[in-house]
CSV table of C-alpha atoms in Angstrom, one decimal:
chain,number,residue,atom,x,y,z
A,1,UNK,CA,-8.6,-39.8,-0.4
A,2,UNK,CA,-11.4,-40.1,2.2
A,3,UNK,CA,-10.1,-37.0,3.9
A,4,UNK,CA,-9.9,-34.9,0.7
A,5,UNK,CA,-11.8,-31.9,2.3
A,6,UNK,CA,-8.7,-31.5,4.5
A,7,UNK,CA,-7.0,-30.0,1.5
A,8,UNK,CA,-9.6,-27.2,1.3
A,9,UNK,CA,-9.2,-26.1,4.9
A,10,UNK,CA,-6.1,-23.9,4.5
A,11,UNK,CA,-7.7,-22.2,1.5
A,12,UNK,CA,-11.0,-21.7,3.4
A,13,UNK,CA,-9.1,-20.2,6.4
A,14,UNK,CA,-7.4,-17.7,4.1
A,15,UNK,CA,-10.3,-17.1,1.7
A,16,UNK,CA,-9.8,-13.8,-0.2
A,17,UNK,CA,-6.4,-13.3,1.4
A,18,UNK,CA,-4.3,-10.8,-0.6
A,19,UNK,CA,-1.4,-13.2,-1.0
A,20,UNK,CA,-3.8,-15.4,-2.9
A,21,UNK,CA,-5.0,-12.6,-5.1
A,22,UNK,CA,-3.3,-14.0,-8.2
A,23,UNK,CA,-5.4,-17.2,-7.7
A,24,UNK,CA,-8.7,-15.3,-7.1
A,25,UNK,CA,-10.1,-16.5,-10.5
A,26,UNK,CA,-9.8,-20.2,-9.4
A,27,UNK,CA,-10.1,-19.7,-5.6
A,28,UNK,CA,-13.9,-19.5,-5.6
A,29,UNK,CA,-14.2,-22.4,-8.0
A,30,UNK,CA,-12.0,-24.5,-5.7
A,31,UNK,CA,-13.7,-23.5,-2.5
A,32,UNK,CA,-17.3,-23.5,-3.6
A,33,UNK,CA,-17.7,-26.0,-6.4
A,34,UNK,CA,-15.8,-28.9,-4.7
A,35,UNK,CA,-17.7,-28.7,-1.5
A,36,UNK,CA,-21.0,-28.6,-3.5
A,37,UNK,CA,-19.8,-31.8,-5.3
A,38,UNK,CA,-19.1,-33.3,-2.0
A,39,UNK,CA,-22.6,-32.7,-0.9
A,40,UNK,CA,-23.9,-34.6,-3.9
A,41,UNK,CA,-22.1,-37.7,-2.6
A,42,UNK,CA,-22.6,-36.9,1.1
A,43,UNK,CA,-24.0,-40.3,2.0
A,44,UNK,CA,-20.9,-42.0,0.6
A,45,UNK,CA,-18.5,-39.9,2.6
A,46,UNK,CA,-17.0,-41.1,5.9
A,47,UNK,CA,-18.0,-39.2,9.0
A,48,UNK,CA,-14.6,-37.5,9.3
A,49,UNK,CA,-14.9,-36.2,5.7
A,50,UNK,CA,-18.4,-34.9,6.4
A,51,UNK,CA,-17.1,-33.0,9.5
A,52,UNK,CA,-14.3,-31.4,7.5
A,53,UNK,CA,-16.6,-30.5,4.6
A,54,UNK,CA,-19.1,-28.9,7.0
A,55,UNK,CA,-16.2,-26.9,8.5
A,56,UNK,CA,-15.1,-25.7,5.1
A,57,UNK,CA,-18.6,-24.6,4.4
A,58,UNK,CA,-19.0,-22.7,7.7
A,59,UNK,CA,-15.7,-21.0,7.3
A,60,UNK,CA,-16.5,-19.9,3.7
A,61,UNK,CA,-20.1,-18.8,4.6
A,62,UNK,CA,-19.0,-16.8,7.6
A,63,UNK,CA,-16.2,-15.0,5.8
A,64,UNK,CA,-18.4,-14.3,2.7
A,65,UNK,CA,-21.2,-12.9,4.8
A,66,UNK,CA,-18.8,-10.7,6.9
A,67,UNK,CA,-17.2,-9.3,3.8
A,68,UNK,CA,-20.5,-8.6,2.1
A,69,UNK,CA,-21.8,-6.8,5.2
A,70,UNK,CA,-18.7,-4.7,5.5
A,71,UNK,CA,-18.8,-3.8,1.8
A,72,UNK,CA,-22.4,-2.7,2.0
A,73,UNK,CA,-21.6,-0.7,5.1
A,74,UNK,CA,-18.9,1.1,3.3
A,75,UNK,CA,-20.9,1.8,0.1
A,76,UNK,CA,-23.7,3.2,2.2
A,77,UNK,CA,-21.3,6.2,2.3
A,78,UNK,CA,-22.4,7.9,5.6
A,79,UNK,CA,-20.6,11.1,6.7
A,80,UNK,CA,-18.1,9.2,8.9
A,81,UNK,CA,-17.2,6.9,6.1
A,82,UNK,CA,-16.6,9.8,3.7
A,83,UNK,CA,-14.5,11.6,6.3
A,84,UNK,CA,-12.3,8.5,6.5
A,85,UNK,CA,-12.3,7.8,2.8
A,86,UNK,CA,-10.1,10.8,1.9
A,87,UNK,CA,-7.3,9.1,3.8
A,88,UNK,CA,-7.2,6.0,1.7
A,89,UNK,CA,-5.4,5.3,-1.6
A,90,UNK,CA,-6.6,2.2,-3.4
A,91,UNK,CA,-5.4,0.2,-6.4
A,92,UNK,CA,-8.0,-1.0,-8.8
A,93,UNK,CA,-8.8,-3.7,-11.4
A,94,UNK,CA,-12.4,-2.7,-12.1
A,95,UNK,CA,-12.8,0.9,-13.3
A,96,UNK,CA,-16.5,0.9,-12.5
A,97,UNK,CA,-15.8,-0.1,-8.9
A,98,UNK,CA,-13.2,2.6,-8.3
A,99,UNK,CA,-15.5,5.1,-10.0
A,100,UNK,CA,-18.2,4.4,-7.5
A,101,UNK,CA,-15.7,4.8,-4.6
A,102,UNK,CA,-14.4,8.0,-6.0
A,103,UNK,CA,-17.9,9.5,-6.7
A,104,UNK,CA,-19.1,8.7,-3.1
A,105,UNK,CA,-16.0,10.2,-1.5
A,106,UNK,CA,-14.9,6.9,-0.1
A,107,UNK,CA,-11.3,7.2,-1.3
A,108,UNK,CA,-8.8,10.0,-1.5
A,109,UNK,CA,-6.6,8.6,-4.2
A,110,UNK,CA,-5.9,5.8,-6.6
A,111,UNK,CA,-2.8,3.7,-7.2
A,112,UNK,CA,-1.9,3.1,-10.8
A,113,UNK,CA,0.2,0.0,-11.3
A,114,UNK,CA,1.3,-2.5,-13.9
A,115,UNK,CA,-2.1,-4.1,-14.3
A,116,UNK,CA,-3.7,-0.8,-15.1
A,117,UNK,CA,-1.4,0.0,-18.0
A,118,UNK,CA,-0.6,-3.5,-19.4
A,119,UNK,CA,-1.5,-3.7,-23.1
A,120,UNK,CA,-3.0,-0.2,-23.2
A,121,UNK,CA,-2.1,3.0,-24.8
A,122,UNK,CA,-1.0,6.2,-23.0
A,123,UNK,CA,-4.1,8.1,-24.2
A,124,UNK,CA,-6.4,5.4,-22.9
A,125,UNK,CA,-4.8,5.4,-19.4
A,126,UNK,CA,-4.5,9.2,-19.3
A,127,UNK,CA,-8.2,9.6,-20.3
A,128,UNK,CA,-9.3,7.1,-17.7
A,129,UNK,CA,-7.5,9.0,-14.9
A,130,UNK,CA,-8.8,12.3,-16.3
A,131,UNK,CA,-12.3,10.9,-16.3
A,132,UNK,CA,-12.1,10.0,-12.6
A,133,UNK,CA,-10.8,13.5,-11.9
A,134,UNK,CA,-13.7,15.0,-13.8
A,135,UNK,CA,-16.1,12.9,-11.9
A,136,UNK,CA,-14.7,14.2,-8.6
A,137,UNK,CA,-15.2,17.8,-9.8
A,138,UNK,CA,-18.8,17.1,-10.8
A,139,UNK,CA,-19.7,15.9,-7.3
A,140,UNK,CA,-17.8,18.7,-5.6
A,141,UNK,CA,-15.0,16.6,-4.2
A,142,UNK,CA,-11.3,17.5,-4.2
A,143,UNK,CA,-9.1,15.9,-6.9
A,144,UNK,CA,-7.8,12.4,-6.3
A,145,UNK,CA,-4.2,11.8,-5.4
A,146,UNK,CA,-2.9,9.7,-8.2
A,147,UNK,CA,0.0,7.5,-7.0
A,148,UNK,CA,2.4,5.3,-8.9
A,149,UNK,CA,5.6,3.3,-8.1
A,150,UNK,CA,8.0,4.3,-10.9
A,151,UNK,CA,11.4,4.2,-9.2
A,152,UNK,CA,13.5,3.4,-12.2
A,153,UNK,CA,15.7,0.3,-12.6
A,154,UNK,CA,14.1,-2.8,-11.1
A,155,UNK,CA,10.8,-1.1,-10.3
A,156,UNK,CA,9.3,0.5,-13.4
A,157,UNK,CA,5.7,-0.5,-13.0
A,158,UNK,CA,4.4,1.9,-15.6
A,159,UNK,CA,6.8,0.8,-18.3
A,160,UNK,CA,6.9,0.3,-21.2
A,161,UNK,CA,3.9,2.7,-21.3
A,162,UNK,CA,6.3,5.2,-19.9
A,163,UNK,CA,10.0,5.3,-20.6
A,164,UNK,CA,12.0,2.7,-18.7
A,165,UNK,CA,14.8,4.5,-16.9
A,166,UNK,CA,17.9,2.9,-15.4
A,167,UNK,CA,18.3,2.8,-11.5
A,168,UNK,CA,18.5,6.3,-9.9
A,169,UNK,CA,21.7,5.0,-8.4
A,170,UNK,CA,23.4,5.3,-11.8
A,171,UNK,CA,23.6,9.1,-11.4
A,172,UNK,CA,25.9,8.7,-8.4
A,173,UNK,CA,28.9,8.3,-10.7
A,174,UNK,CA,28.2,11.6,-12.5
A,175,UNK,CA,30.5,14.7,-11.8
A,176,UNK,CA,27.5,16.4,-10.1
A,177,UNK,CA,25.2,13.7,-8.8
A,178,UNK,CA,22.6,16.2,-7.5
A,179,UNK,CA,22.3,18.0,-10.8
A,180,UNK,CA,22.2,14.7,-12.7
A,181,UNK,CA,19.5,13.4,-10.3
A,182,UNK,CA,17.5,16.6,-10.9
A,183,UNK,CA,17.6,16.0,-14.6
A,184,UNK,CA,16.5,12.4,-14.1
A,185,UNK,CA,13.6,13.5,-11.9
A,186,UNK,CA,12.5,16.1,-14.4
A,187,UNK,CA,12.5,13.5,-17.2
A,188,UNK,CA,10.5,11.0,-15.1
A,189,UNK,CA,8.3,13.6,-13.5
A,190,UNK,CA,7.3,15.0,-16.9
A,191,UNK,CA,6.2,11.6,-18.1
A,192,UNK,CA,4.3,10.9,-14.9
A,193,UNK,CA,2.5,14.3,-14.9
A,194,UNK,CA,1.6,13.7,-18.5
A,195,UNK,CA,-0.3,10.5,-17.4
A,196,UNK,CA,-2.0,12.3,-14.5
A,197,UNK,CA,0.2,11.0,-11.7
A,198,UNK,CA,0.7,13.4,-8.8
A,199,UNK,CA,2.6,11.3,-6.2
A,200,UNK,CA,5.4,8.9,-7.0
A,201,UNK,CA,6.6,6.3,-4.5
A,202,UNK,CA,10.3,7.1,-4.8
A,203,UNK,CA,13.1,7.6,-4.1
A,204,UNK,CA,14.2,4.7,-2.0
A,205,UNK,CA,16.6,6.2,0.6
A,206,UNK,CA,17.2,3.0,2.6
A,207,UNK,CA,20.9,2.5,2.7
A,208,UNK,CA,22.2,-0.2,0.5
A,209,UNK,CA,23.2,-3.3,2.4
A,210,UNK,CA,26.3,-5.4,1.4
A,211,UNK,CA,24.2,-8.1,0.0
A,212,UNK,CA,20.6,-9.5,-0.4
A,213,UNK,CA,19.3,-11.1,2.8
A,214,UNK,CA,18.5,-14.8,2.6
A,215,UNK,CA,14.9,-14.2,3.6
A,216,UNK,CA,14.3,-11.4,1.0
A,217,UNK,CA,12.2,-12.7,-1.9
A,218,UNK,CA,10.7,-9.4,-3.2
A,219,UNK,CA,12.1,-6.2,-1.6
A,220,UNK,CA,15.7,-6.5,-3.1
A,221,UNK,CA,16.9,-3.3,-1.5
A,222,UNK,CA,20.5,-3.8,-2.8
A,223,UNK,CA,19.2,-3.3,-6.4
A,224,UNK,CA,16.9,-0.4,-5.6
A,225,UNK,CA,18.9,1.7,-3.1
A,226,UNK,CA,20.8,4.8,-4.3
A,227,UNK,CA,23.9,3.9,-2.3
A,228,UNK,CA,25.4,3.1,1.1
A,229,UNK,CA,26.8,6.6,1.9
A,230,UNK,CA,24.1,8.6,3.7
A,231,UNK,CA,25.3,12.0,2.5
A,232,UNK,CA,25.5,10.8,-1.1
A,233,UNK,CA,22.0,9.3,-0.9
A,234,UNK,CA,20.6,12.5,0.5
A,235,UNK,CA,22.2,14.6,-2.3
A,236,UNK,CA,20.9,12.4,-5.1
A,237,UNK,CA,17.4,12.1,-3.5
A,238,UNK,CA,17.2,15.9,-3.0
A,239,UNK,CA,18.0,16.5,-6.7
A,240,UNK,CA,15.5,13.8,-7.8
A,241,UNK,CA,12.7,15.4,-5.7
A,242,UNK,CA,13.4,18.8,-7.2
A,243,UNK,CA,13.2,17.3,-10.7
A,244,UNK,CA,9.8,15.7,-10.0
A,245,UNK,CA,8.6,18.9,-8.4
A,246,UNK,CA,9.2,20.9,-11.6
A,247,UNK,CA,6.2,19.0,-13.1
A,248,UNK,CA,4.0,19.1,-10.0
A,249,UNK,CA,4.8,15.5,-8.9
A,250,UNK,CA,5.6,14.9,-5.3
A,251,UNK,CA,8.1,12.1,-4.4
A,252,UNK,CA,8.1,9.8,-1.4
A,253,UNK,CA,11.0,9.0,0.8
A,254,UNK,CA,10.8,5.3,1.6
A,255,UNK,CA,10.8,3.0,3.6
A,256,UNK,CA,11.2,4.5,7.1
A,257,UNK,CA,12.8,3.3,9.5
A,258,UNK,CA,14.8,1.7,6.7
A,259,UNK,CA,15.0,-1.8,5.1
A,260,UNK,CA,18.8,-1.9,4.7
A,261,UNK,CA,19.4,-3.9,7.9
A,262,UNK,CA,16.2,-6.0,7.7
A,263,UNK,CA,16.6,-9.7,7.0
A,264,UNK,CA,12.9,-10.6,6.5
A,265,UNK,CA,10.8,-9.6,3.6
A,266,UNK,CA,7.8,-7.5,4.8
A,267,UNK,CA,5.8,-8.6,1.7
A,268,UNK,CA,5.5,-11.9,3.4
A,269,UNK,CA,6.2,-11.7,7.1
A,270,UNK,CA,6.9,-9.3,10.0
A,271,UNK,CA,10.4,-7.8,10.3
A,272,UNK,CA,12.1,-6.2,13.3
A,273,UNK,CA,15.0,-3.8,13.9
A,274,UNK,CA,16.8,-4.3,17.2
A,275,UNK,CA,19.1,-1.3,16.9
A,276,UNK,CA,18.6,1.9,18.9
A,277,UNK,CA,17.8,5.3,17.3
A,278,UNK,CA,21.5,6.2,18.0
A,279,UNK,CA,22.7,3.2,16.1
A,280,UNK,CA,20.4,4.1,13.2
A,281,UNK,CA,21.4,7.8,13.0
A,282,UNK,CA,23.4,7.2,9.7
A,283,UNK,CA,20.5,5.2,8.2
A,284,UNK,CA,18.1,8.0,9.0
A,285,UNK,CA,20.2,10.8,7.8
A,286,UNK,CA,18.6,10.9,4.3
A,287,UNK,CA,15.1,10.7,5.8
A,288,UNK,CA,15.8,13.4,8.4
A,289,UNK,CA,17.7,15.7,6.0
A,290,UNK,CA,14.8,15.6,3.4
A,291,UNK,CA,11.8,15.3,5.7
A,292,UNK,CA,11.0,19.0,5.4
A,293,UNK,CA,11.7,19.0,1.6
A,294,UNK,CA,8.7,20.7,-0.2
A,295,UNK,CA,8.6,17.9,-2.8
A,296,UNK,CA,8.4,14.9,-0.5
A,297,UNK,CA,6.0,12.7,1.4
A,298,UNK,CA,7.4,9.9,3.6
A,299,UNK,CA,6.4,6.2,3.5
A,300,UNK,CA,6.4,4.1,6.7
A,301,UNK,CA,7.4,0.5,6.2
A,302,UNK,CA,6.1,-2.5,8.0
A,303,UNK,CA,9.2,-2.9,10.2
A,304,UNK,CA,9.0,-3.0,14.0
A,305,UNK,CA,11.5,-0.6,15.7
A,306,UNK,CA,11.9,-2.5,18.9
A,307,UNK,CA,13.6,0.3,20.8
A,308,UNK,CA,10.6,2.7,20.3
A,309,UNK,CA,7.6,0.4,19.9
A,310,UNK,CA,8.0,-3.4,20.1
A,311,UNK,CA,4.2,-3.9,19.6
A,312,UNK,CA,3.6,-2.1,16.3
A,313,UNK,CA,5.3,-1.9,13.0
A,314,UNK,CA,6.3,1.7,12.0
A,315,UNK,CA,3.3,1.9,9.7
A,316,UNK,CA,0.9,2.0,12.6
A,317,UNK,CA,3.1,3.0,15.5
A,318,UNK,CA,2.2,6.1,17.6
A,319,UNK,CA,5.8,6.2,18.9
A,320,UNK,CA,7.4,6.3,15.4
A,321,UNK,CA,4.9,9.0,14.3
A,322,UNK,CA,5.7,10.9,17.5
A,323,UNK,CA,9.4,10.7,16.7
A,324,UNK,CA,8.8,12.2,13.2
A,325,UNK,CA,6.2,14.8,14.1
A,326,UNK,CA,7.7,15.7,17.5
A,327,UNK,CA,11.5,15.2,17.6
A,328,UNK,CA,12.0,15.9,13.9
A,329,UNK,CA,9.2,18.5,13.5
A,330,UNK,CA,7.9,16.8,10.3
A,331,UNK,CA,4.5,18.2,9.3
A,332,UNK,CA,4.4,16.6,5.9
A,333,UNK,CA,2.3,13.6,4.6
A,334,UNK,CA,2.9,10.2,6.0
A,335,UNK,CA,1.8,7.2,3.9
A,336,UNK,CA,1.8,3.5,4.8
A,337,UNK,CA,3.3,0.8,2.7
A,338,UNK,CA,0.6,-1.4,1.2
A,339,UNK,CA,-1.5,-2.9,4.0
A,340,UNK,CA,-2.0,-6.1,1.9
A,341,UNK,CA,1.6,-7.1,2.8
A,342,UNK,CA,2.1,-10.1,5.0
A,343,UNK,CA,3.9,-8.3,7.7
A,344,UNK,CA,0.7,-6.6,8.8
A,345,UNK,CA,-2.3,-8.0,7.0
A,346,UNK,CA,-2.7,-11.1,9.2
A,347,UNK,CA,-3.2,-8.8,12.3
A,348,UNK,CA,-6.4,-7.6,10.6
A,349,UNK,CA,-6.3,-4.9,7.9
A,350,UNK,CA,-9.2,-3.0,9.5
A,351,UNK,CA,-7.3,-2.9,12.8
A,352,UNK,CA,-4.0,-1.8,11.2
A,353,UNK,CA,-5.7,0.9,9.1
A,354,UNK,CA,-7.4,2.3,12.2
A,355,UNK,CA,-4.2,2.2,14.2
A,356,UNK,CA,-2.3,4.0,11.5
A,357,UNK,CA,-4.8,6.8,11.3
A,358,UNK,CA,-5.0,7.1,15.1
A,359,UNK,CA,-1.2,7.3,15.2
A,360,UNK,CA,-1.2,10.3,12.9
A,361,UNK,CA,-0.6,8.7,9.5
A,362,UNK,CA,-2.3,10.6,6.6
A,363,UNK,CA,-2.7,8.1,3.8
A,364,UNK,CA,-3.4,4.4,4.1
A,365,UNK,CA,-2.4,2.4,1.0
A,366,UNK,CA,-4.4,-0.6,-0.1
A,367,UNK,CA,-3.0,-1.5,-3.6
A,368,UNK,CA,-2.2,-5.1,-4.4
A,369,UNK,CA,-5.7,-6.5,-3.6
A,370,UNK,CA,-8.0,-3.5,-4.1
A,371,UNK,CA,-11.1,-5.2,-2.6
A,372,UNK,CA,-9.5,-5.2,0.8
A,373,UNK,CA,-10.4,-1.5,0.9
A,374,UNK,CA,-13.8,-2.4,2.3
A,375,UNK,CA,-12.3,-4.3,5.3
A,376,UNK,CA,-9.8,-1.5,5.9
A,377,UNK,CA,-12.4,1.3,5.7
A,378,UNK,CA,-14.9,-0.6,7.8
A,379,UNK,CA,-12.3,-1.2,10.5
A,380,UNK,CA,-11.3,2.4,10.6
A,381,UNK,CA,-15.0,3.5,10.8
A,382,UNK,CA,-15.6,1.2,13.7
A,383,UNK,CA,-12.7,2.7,15.5
A,384,UNK,CA,-14.0,6.2,14.8
A,385,UNK,CA,-17.5,5.3,16.1
A,386,UNK,CA,-16.1,3.8,19.2
A,387,UNK,CA,-13.9,6.9,20.0
A,388,UNK,CA,-10.6,5.1,19.5
A,389,UNK,CA,-9.8,7.2,16.4
A,390,UNK,CA,-10.1,11.0,17.4
A,391,UNK,CA,-11.8,13.3,14.9
A,392,UNK,CA,-9.1,15.9,15.7
A,393,UNK,CA,-6.5,13.5,14.3
A,394,UNK,CA,-8.3,13.3,11.0
A,395,UNK,CA,-8.7,17.1,10.8
A,396,UNK,CA,-4.9,17.6,11.2
A,397,UNK,CA,-4.3,15.0,8.6
A,398,UNK,CA,-6.8,16.6,6.2
A,399,UNK,CA,-4.9,19.8,6.4
A,400,UNK,CA,-1.7,18.1,5.4
A,401,UNK,CA,-3.4,16.4,2.5
A,402,UNK,CA,-4.7,19.7,1.2
A,403,UNK,CA,-1.1,21.0,1.2
A,404,UNK,CA,-0.1,18.0,-1.0
A,405,UNK,CA,-2.9,18.8,-3.4
A,406,UNK,CA,-1.9,22.4,-3.7
A,407,UNK,CA,1.6,21.4,-4.4
A,408,UNK,CA,0.5,19.2,-7.3
A,409,UNK,CA,-1.6,22.1,-8.7
A,410,UNK,CA,1.4,24.5,-8.7
A,411,UNK,CA,4.4,22.7,-10.2
A,412,UNK,CA,7.8,24.0,-9.5
A,413,UNK,CA,7.0,25.4,-6.1
């Protein structure tokens, strides 16, 4: 018991880590109150416990000061920070906080998830989103991209507020899967548009693996994938995208370069694919077939494609973006998976955000722990100021984002 401050060290090292977000309400109590109690009995503590307690205090103070300075730097809302903000989509738990970010032009979109709709009525959520859009119009900024993750089946984050639909894979057994998928997409898209959503993070076009990997705790691609036949997956996904588009909702092909062969769960740790692009041709067929589809964006997963770029996950890899923009001729919107995920966060969320934008990604997603937006934006702003993030890259990206907004304003095109 004399070394009880040792228990606090891991929490101090990972203070405000996104994977501890669900404990945030007790994290500060544990990390600040207990050391303060220790100070009250400082003279009775052995020397080793005093050293540990001092280490915990220094770690906490350093991280708290750094975070506060970065947050203040972002909220100062200089021109460079605003130029970067349009490329970030953020989740939220505090409407006043996200309202400030939206009004100052420090974000380009919001992510609406389960916590935003739980226990609330559809009019309440719809009016909240509409209020944010009205605020943007008042300050002369473009409408927010409003993103959601409503795949159907296992992932229905806006249900029961919106109708809970079965997995999209169920339409594969219909006589005309493409037509059935279009009806499914139209049904879901109408509900999403009625709430104010403009971008849905679906369909999952990773090919279905034969079983769930031992290291997969959260992704569960076998339950979420449309199927294992690439042509069939492409047909269903195309119909689904057309159905969404009828209501002005754009879909998102995910998670390139594919999670079907991945054994690790990117929510928790890095994952790698050792196969060559030739080996992955079938896995990529749905992505490549639909990459130019008017109704789709494309999400980059946190998987390292060793044959192209062993140093970066696809979400911030120049080589992967070059493959898509160059070899495939894809000029649509690229969005990262959530940068709060363990596969990339521990490398520094500011660094990953800046590298993603430098590589040519258009939207950086910070959803699970919304307050990481300050670290991410600050890191990107530092890269811009130091010349590591070219202004021309942001200008090209802004053009693609404008096309996305025009699509949402003109349903059915």
